GROMACS .gro file of C-alpha atoms in nm:
model
  308
    1MET     CA    1  -2.400  12.806  -2.847
    2PRO     CA    2  -2.269  12.585  -3.130
    3SER     CA    3  -1.921  12.574  -2.968
    4THR     CA    4  -2.072  12.471  -2.634
    5LEU     CA    5  -2.267  12.194  -2.803
    6ALA     CA    6  -1.951  12.065  -2.971
    7VAL     CA    7  -1.762  12.061  -2.640
    8PHE     CA    8  -2.037  11.858  -2.473
    9LEU     CA    9  -2.038  11.617  -2.769
   10VAL     CA   10  -1.663  11.559  -2.741
   11LEU     CA   11  -1.678  11.513  -2.364
   12GLY     CA   12  -1.965  11.268  -2.395
   13LEU     CA   13  -1.784  11.058  -2.656
   14GLY     CA   14  -1.469  11.054  -2.444
   15LEU     CA   15  -1.660  10.939  -2.134
   16SER     CA   16  -1.836  10.664  -2.328
   17GLN     CA   17  -1.505  10.537  -2.473
   18ARG     CA   18  -1.347  10.541  -2.127
   19SER     CA   19  -1.639  10.348  -1.982
   20SER     CA   20  -1.625  10.085  -2.258
   21THR     CA   21  -1.247  10.052  -2.214
   22GLN     CA   22  -1.285   9.989  -1.842
   23LYS     CA   23  -1.533   9.710  -1.913
   24GLN     CA   24  -1.313   9.553  -2.182
   25MET     CA   25  -1.114   9.247  -2.080
   26LEU     CA   26  -0.773   9.194  -2.237
   27SER     CA   27  -0.712   8.844  -2.368
   28LYS     CA   28  -0.439   8.623  -2.225
   29PRO     CA   29  -0.103   8.658  -2.408
   30ALA     CA   30   0.088   8.375  -2.575
   31ILE     CA   31   0.433   8.273  -2.452
   32TRP     CA   32   0.693   8.045  -2.614
   33VAL     CA   33   1.066   7.978  -2.618
   34ARG     CA   34   1.327   7.914  -2.887
   35PRO     CA   35   1.509   7.691  -2.963
   36SER     CA   36   1.367   7.451  -2.699
   37PHE     CA   37   1.237   7.434  -2.343
   38MET     CA   38   1.554   7.233  -2.265
   39ILE     CA   39   1.863   7.454  -2.287
   40PRO     CA   40   2.217   7.325  -2.223
   41LYS     CA   41   2.409   7.512  -1.955
   42GLY     CA   42   2.572   7.825  -2.097
   43ARG     CA   43   2.362   7.827  -2.417
   44SER     CA   44   2.133   8.117  -2.507
   45ALA     CA   45   1.755   8.112  -2.549
   46THR     CA   46   1.483   8.359  -2.639
   47ILE     CA   47   1.140   8.387  -2.479
   48GLY     CA   48   0.864   8.537  -2.693
   49CYS     CA   49   0.543   8.700  -2.573
   50ARG     CA   50   0.255   8.819  -2.791
   51GLY     CA   51  -0.056   9.011  -2.690
   52ALA     CA   52  -0.367   9.102  -2.886
   53GLY     CA   53  -0.446   9.446  -3.026
   54GLU     CA   54  -0.234   9.751  -2.958
   55ALA     CA   55  -0.014   9.628  -2.671
   56MET     CA   56   0.202   9.914  -2.544
   57GLU     CA   57   0.418   9.735  -2.289
   58TYR     CA   58   0.514   9.380  -2.188
   59GLN     CA   59   0.621   9.229  -1.857
   60LEU     CA   60   0.808   8.901  -1.808
   61HIS     CA   61   0.756   8.727  -1.474
   62PHE     CA   62   0.999   8.467  -1.339
   63GLU     CA   63   0.899   8.242  -1.050
   64GLY     CA   64   0.623   8.483  -0.950
   65GLY     CA   65   0.830   8.803  -0.960
   66LEU     CA   66   0.881   9.071  -1.225
   67SER     CA   67   1.188   8.991  -1.432
   68ALA     CA   68   1.191   9.228  -1.732
   69LEU     CA   69   0.995   9.505  -1.904
   70LYS     CA   70   0.982   9.581  -2.277
   71ARG     CA   71   0.796   9.790  -2.534
   72PRO     CA   72   0.714   9.644  -2.878
   73LYS     CA   73   0.891   9.787  -3.182
   74SER     CA   74   0.685   9.612  -3.450
   75SER     CA   75   0.345   9.700  -3.594
   76PRO     CA   76   0.025   9.616  -3.401
   77VAL     CA   77  -0.051   9.331  -3.644
   78MET     CA   78   0.276   9.157  -3.545
   79ASN     CA   79   0.267   9.277  -3.187
   80TRP     CA   80   0.517   9.071  -2.986
   81VAL     CA   81   0.848   9.111  -2.805
   82LYS     CA   82   1.156   8.902  -2.734
   83PHE     CA   83   1.315   8.848  -2.394
   84PRO     CA   84   1.667   8.704  -2.448
   85ILE     CA   85   1.846   8.477  -2.201
   86PRO     CA   86   2.218   8.518  -2.287
   87ALA     CA   87   2.341   8.212  -2.096
   88MET     CA   88   2.123   7.949  -1.933
   89THR     CA   89   2.205   7.856  -1.572
   90SER     CA   90   2.025   7.702  -1.277
   91HIS     CA   91   1.933   8.057  -1.172
   92THR     CA   92   1.752   8.132  -1.500
   93ALA     CA   93   1.574   7.794  -1.524
   94GLY     CA   94   1.221   7.784  -1.389
   95GLN     CA   95   0.868   7.899  -1.458
   96TYR     CA   96   0.803   8.205  -1.675
   97ARG     CA   97   0.484   8.399  -1.750
   98CYS     CA   98   0.419   8.724  -1.933
   99SER     CA   99   0.156   8.999  -1.948
  100TYR     CA  100   0.094   9.312  -2.155
  101ARG     CA  101  -0.062   9.656  -2.121
  102SER     CA  102  -0.306   9.826  -2.358
  103GLY     CA  103  -0.394  10.178  -2.252
  104GLU     CA  104  -0.432  10.170  -1.873
  105LEU     CA  105  -0.529   9.803  -1.857
  106TRP     CA  106  -0.298   9.508  -1.787
  107SER     CA  107  -0.385   9.161  -1.914
  108GLU     CA  108  -0.388   8.852  -1.699
  109LEU     CA  109  -0.074   8.640  -1.690
  110SER     CA  110  -0.004   8.393  -1.969
  111ASP     CA  111   0.001   8.019  -1.917
  112PRO     CA  112   0.323   7.902  -1.747
  113LEU     CA  113   0.632   7.822  -1.951
  114GLU     CA  114   0.876   7.580  -1.784
  115LEU     CA  115   1.242   7.618  -1.885
  116VAL     CA  116   1.496   7.349  -1.801
  117VAL     CA  117   1.876   7.376  -1.791
  118THR     CA  118   2.064   7.057  -1.882
  119GLY     CA  119   2.424   6.946  -1.835
  120LEU     CA  120   2.451   6.996  -1.458
  121TYR     CA  121   2.513   6.635  -1.347
  122ASP     CA  122   2.662   6.311  -1.477
  123THR     CA  123   2.537   6.137  -1.789
  124PRO     CA  124   2.281   5.862  -1.725
  125THR     CA  125   2.251   5.538  -1.919
  126LEU     CA  126   1.929   5.430  -2.089
  127SER     CA  127   1.826   5.080  -2.194
  128VAL     CA  128   1.503   4.917  -2.307
  129GLU     CA  129   1.353   4.572  -2.239
  130PRO     CA  130   1.274   4.323  -2.374
  131ARG     CA  131   1.451   4.467  -2.683
  132SER     CA  132   1.464   4.780  -2.897
  133GLU     CA  133   1.264   4.617  -3.179
  134VAL     CA  134   0.918   4.498  -3.076
  135THR     CA  135   0.584   4.410  -3.231
  136SER     CA  136   0.280   4.631  -3.193
  137GLY     CA  137   0.086   4.527  -2.881
  138GLU     CA  138   0.388   4.431  -2.669
  139ASN     CA  139   0.494   4.604  -2.347
  140VAL     CA  140   0.834   4.766  -2.310
  141THR     CA  141   1.025   4.913  -2.016
  142PHE     CA  142   1.291   5.184  -2.030
  143HIS     CA  143   1.556   5.176  -1.756
  144CYS     CA  144   1.735   5.501  -1.673
  145GLN     CA  145   2.034   5.478  -1.438
  146LEU     CA  146   2.265   5.742  -1.295
  147ALA     CA  147   2.586   5.675  -1.103
  148THR     CA  148   2.533   5.976  -0.876
  149ALA     CA  149   2.233   5.956  -0.645
  150THR     CA  150   1.946   6.175  -0.752
  151SER     CA  151   1.575   6.210  -0.678
  152THR     CA  152   1.397   6.236  -1.013
  153PHE     CA  153   1.429   6.089  -1.361
  154PHE     CA  154   1.277   6.212  -1.686
  155LEU     CA  155   1.217   6.019  -2.009
  156LEU     CA  156   1.164   6.223  -2.322
  157LYS     CA  157   1.080   6.115  -2.674
  158LYS     CA  158   1.208   6.325  -2.961
  159GLY     CA  159   0.939   6.529  -3.133
  160ARG     CA  160   0.734   6.849  -3.101
  161SER     CA  161   0.440   6.680  -2.929
  162SER     CA  162   0.656   6.496  -2.674
  163ARG     CA  163   0.615   6.571  -2.304
  164PRO     CA  164   0.860   6.446  -2.039
  165GLN     CA  165   0.758   6.145  -1.832
  166LEU     CA  166   0.858   6.168  -1.466
  167ARG     CA  167   0.958   5.892  -1.225
  168TYR     CA  168   1.107   5.914  -0.878
  169GLY     CA  169   1.414   5.713  -0.782
  170ASN     CA  170   1.754   5.721  -0.619
  171LEU     CA  171   1.993   5.563  -0.870
  172ARG     CA  172   1.753   5.430  -1.133
  173ALA     CA  173   1.395   5.450  -1.254
  174GLU     CA  174   1.171   5.243  -1.479
  175PHE     CA  175   0.934   5.379  -1.745
  176HIS     CA  176   0.669   5.133  -1.862
  177LEU     CA  177   0.508   5.168  -2.204
  178GLY     CA  178   0.243   4.948  -2.355
  179PRO     CA  179   0.074   4.803  -2.526
  180VAL     CA  180   0.288   4.987  -2.780
  181THR     CA  181   0.177   5.107  -3.124
  182PRO     CA  182   0.376   5.255  -3.413
  183ALA     CA  183   0.316   5.595  -3.251
  184HIS     CA  184   0.547   5.489  -2.966
  185GLY     CA  185   0.833   5.434  -3.207
  186GLY     CA  186   1.107   5.693  -3.202
  187THR     CA  187   1.422   5.813  -3.028
  188TYR     CA  188   1.427   5.834  -2.648
  189ARG     CA  189   1.666   5.991  -2.398
  190CYS     CA  190   1.657   6.017  -2.022
  191PHE     CA  191   1.778   6.269  -1.765
  192GLY     CA  192   1.844   6.269  -1.391
  193SER     CA  193   1.757   6.563  -1.170
  194TYR     CA  194   1.721   6.698  -0.819
  195ASN     CA  195   1.437   6.931  -0.924
  196ASN     CA  196   1.207   6.989  -1.222
  197HIS     CA  197   1.423   7.262  -1.380
  198ALA     CA  198   1.785   7.142  -1.343
  199TRP     CA  199   1.865   6.823  -1.536
  200SER     CA  200   2.172   6.613  -1.604
  201PHE     CA  201   2.338   6.562  -1.939
  202PRO     CA  202   2.113   6.359  -2.171
  203SER     CA  203   2.173   5.989  -2.205
  204LYS     CA  204   2.274   5.839  -2.535
  205PRO     CA  205   1.971   5.798  -2.760
  206VAL     CA  206   1.782   5.471  -2.772
  207LYS     CA  207   1.564   5.401  -3.075
  208LEU     CA  208   1.247   5.203  -3.025
  209LEU     CA  209   1.129   5.029  -3.341
  210VAL     CA  210   0.770   4.905  -3.353
  211LYS     CA  211   0.677   4.646  -3.613
  212VAL     CA  212   0.316   4.603  -3.722
  213PRO     CA  213   0.216   4.239  -3.782
  214GLY     CA  214   0.145   4.170  -4.148
  215ASP     CA  215   0.346   4.467  -4.278
  216ALA     CA  216   0.592   4.390  -4.556
  217GLY     CA  217   0.859   4.621  -4.413
  218ASP     CA  218   1.097   4.528  -4.136
  219THR     CA  219   1.016   4.808  -3.891
  220THR     CA  220   0.840   5.138  -3.879
  221PHE     CA  221   0.888   5.467  -3.701
  222ALA     CA  222   0.603   5.681  -3.586
  223PRO     CA  223   0.477   5.897  -3.876
  224THR     CA  224   0.653   6.231  -3.931
  225GLU     CA  225   0.932   6.135  -3.690
  226HIS     CA  226   1.218   6.384  -3.703
  227THR     CA  227   1.560   6.216  -3.708
  228SER     CA  228   1.804   6.504  -3.664
  229SER     CA  229   2.090   6.389  -3.437
  230ASP     CA  230   2.226   6.733  -3.350
  231TYR     CA  231   1.946   6.902  -3.158
  232TRP     CA  232   1.612   6.817  -3.009
  233ASP     CA  233   1.311   6.964  -3.184
  234SER     CA  234   1.205   7.312  -3.078
  235TYR     CA  235   0.943   7.302  -2.807
  236GLU     CA  236   0.687   7.583  -2.825
  237LEU     CA  237   0.415   7.653  -2.571
  238THR     CA  238   0.138   7.888  -2.683
  239THR     CA  239  -0.204   7.978  -2.548
  240GLY     CA  240  -0.483   7.928  -2.794
  241THR     CA  241  -0.464   7.841  -3.161
  242GLN     CA  242  -0.341   8.066  -3.441
  243SER     CA  243  -0.697   8.114  -3.563
  244GLN     CA  244  -0.801   8.240  -3.220
  245LYS     CA  245  -0.510   8.487  -3.221
  246ASP     CA  246  -0.599   8.610  -3.567
  247HIS     CA  247  -0.963   8.644  -3.463
  248LEU     CA  248  -0.865   8.855  -3.162
  249LEU     CA  249  -0.637   9.075  -3.374
  250TRP     CA  250  -0.915   9.119  -3.630
  251ASN     CA  251  -1.164   9.219  -3.359
  252HIS     CA  252  -0.921   9.477  -3.221
  253MET     CA  253  -0.860   9.616  -3.569
  254ILE     CA  254  -1.236   9.654  -3.625
  255GLN     CA  255  -1.274   9.825  -3.287
  256ASN     CA  256  -0.989  10.063  -3.368
  257LEU     CA  257  -1.141  10.146  -3.707
  258ILE     CA  258  -1.477  10.221  -3.543
  259ARG     CA  259  -1.310  10.445  -3.286
  260LEU     CA  260  -1.114  10.621  -3.558
  261GLY     CA  261  -1.432  10.675  -3.760
  262LEU     CA  262  -1.612  10.819  -3.457
  263ALA     CA  263  -1.316  11.047  -3.387
  264VAL     CA  264  -1.322  11.172  -3.750
  265LEU     CA  265  -1.698  11.237  -3.728
  266VAL     CA  266  -1.653  11.430  -3.405
  267LEU     CA  267  -1.370  11.632  -3.560
  268VAL     CA  268  -1.578  11.714  -3.868
  269ALA     CA  269  -1.876  11.811  -3.653
  270LEU     CA  270  -1.654  12.029  -3.435
  271MET     CA  271  -1.504  12.202  -3.741
  272GLY     CA  272  -1.856  12.256  -3.879
  273PHE     CA  273  -1.972  12.414  -3.554
  274LEU     CA  274  -1.663  12.634  -3.538
  275LEU     CA  275  -1.708  12.740  -3.902
  276GLU     CA  276  -2.074  12.823  -3.842
  277ASP     CA  277  -1.983  13.024  -3.532
  278TRP     CA  278  -1.709  13.211  -3.724
  279LEU     CA  279  -1.947  13.295  -4.011
  280HIS     CA  280  -2.208  13.416  -3.764
  281ARG     CA  281  -1.955  13.642  -3.591
  282ARG     CA  282  -1.827  13.773  -3.925
  283LYS     CA  283  -2.182  13.866  -4.043
  284SER     CA  284  -2.249  14.044  -3.716
  285GLN     CA  285  -1.925  14.240  -3.750
  286GLU     CA  286  -2.006  14.333  -4.109
  287ARG     CA  287  -2.354  14.457  -4.009
  288ALA     CA  288  -2.209  14.662  -3.727
  289HIS     CA  289  -1.943  14.804  -3.962
  290ARG     CA  290  -2.205  14.902  -4.223
  291ALA     CA  291  -2.427  15.061  -3.958
  292SER     CA  292  -2.131  15.258  -3.824
  293HIS     CA  293  -2.037  15.371  -4.174
  294ARG     CA  294  -2.392  15.493  -4.243
  295GLY     CA  295  -2.391  15.689  -3.917
  296CYS     CA  296  -2.065  15.862  -4.011
  297ARG     CA  297  -2.199  15.962  -4.354
  298ARG     CA  298  -2.514  16.106  -4.197
  299ARG     CA  299  -2.311  16.314  -3.955
  300LEU     CA  300  -2.092  16.445  -4.238
  301ARG     CA  301  -2.398  16.548  -4.439
  302ALA     CA  302  -2.547  16.725  -4.140
  303GLN     CA  303  -2.227  16.920  -4.080
  304ARG     CA  304  -2.208  17.027  -4.446
  305ALA     CA  305  -2.571  17.140  -4.436
  306LEU     CA  306  -2.501  17.359  -4.131
  307GLU     CA  307  -2.195  17.513  -4.293
  308THR     CA  308  -2.387  17.615  -4.605
   0.00000   0.00000   0.00000
């Protein structure tokens, strides 16, 4: 009876955990790329994907189809994987998403990550009007021109928070900014393209200097402007903030601790039931052995009495 009760207890706990797991929704993973979302032709890049909790497997999707599959090697607290791109080409540029599996459940797909290959066409020229040094409140226009006919032009300001501006044109395009503020100051480049993921070589950089009236200095850049001339800043796309990720990881850790505690309690209860059953069987065997021993002694005494 105690063993049967323990079996039912274990089965009931397993069914309840399975039911709660089926109802649990896995959070959306985060996806990013290093060193930048713009990769020169032939250069390498690495896509990262991170899920929450104990992710067992990751999938990378490219343009709607499955591209790669990986299992994490790190601990659950730092649960993420890398998908390397050895050499960037027009065939590897495009939209990427990732997903992960925990148990039997697959998460939804991450937000899209757009990767661009550069260096496929001629080098455009970039100029700014009325001049590269303006006063706050003025309007400026960037002109991007390409000798080879194209369909799309992109203007990009250097910096982590910069997003490409798009204009359509055949040989040239205009990008209007204004009224400008010191935040518009910085280094700009433009690209030509036939699609959103295959761009030309970058133009030579053009620096826009914005002067604030009344300031003692000559000109001013936007605050925290990065001025490295070798590479563009790394561009990282993630879903959710770091605090949200940490919160999700903490919740999963708490859930795992609760499950572990319940499993330990069930194991202790099962061992207790088994021990009680073993002691009960042992007492019964000892009673039967003593009763059998008494019967043998009585028979021996009776035989001796008959012989005398």
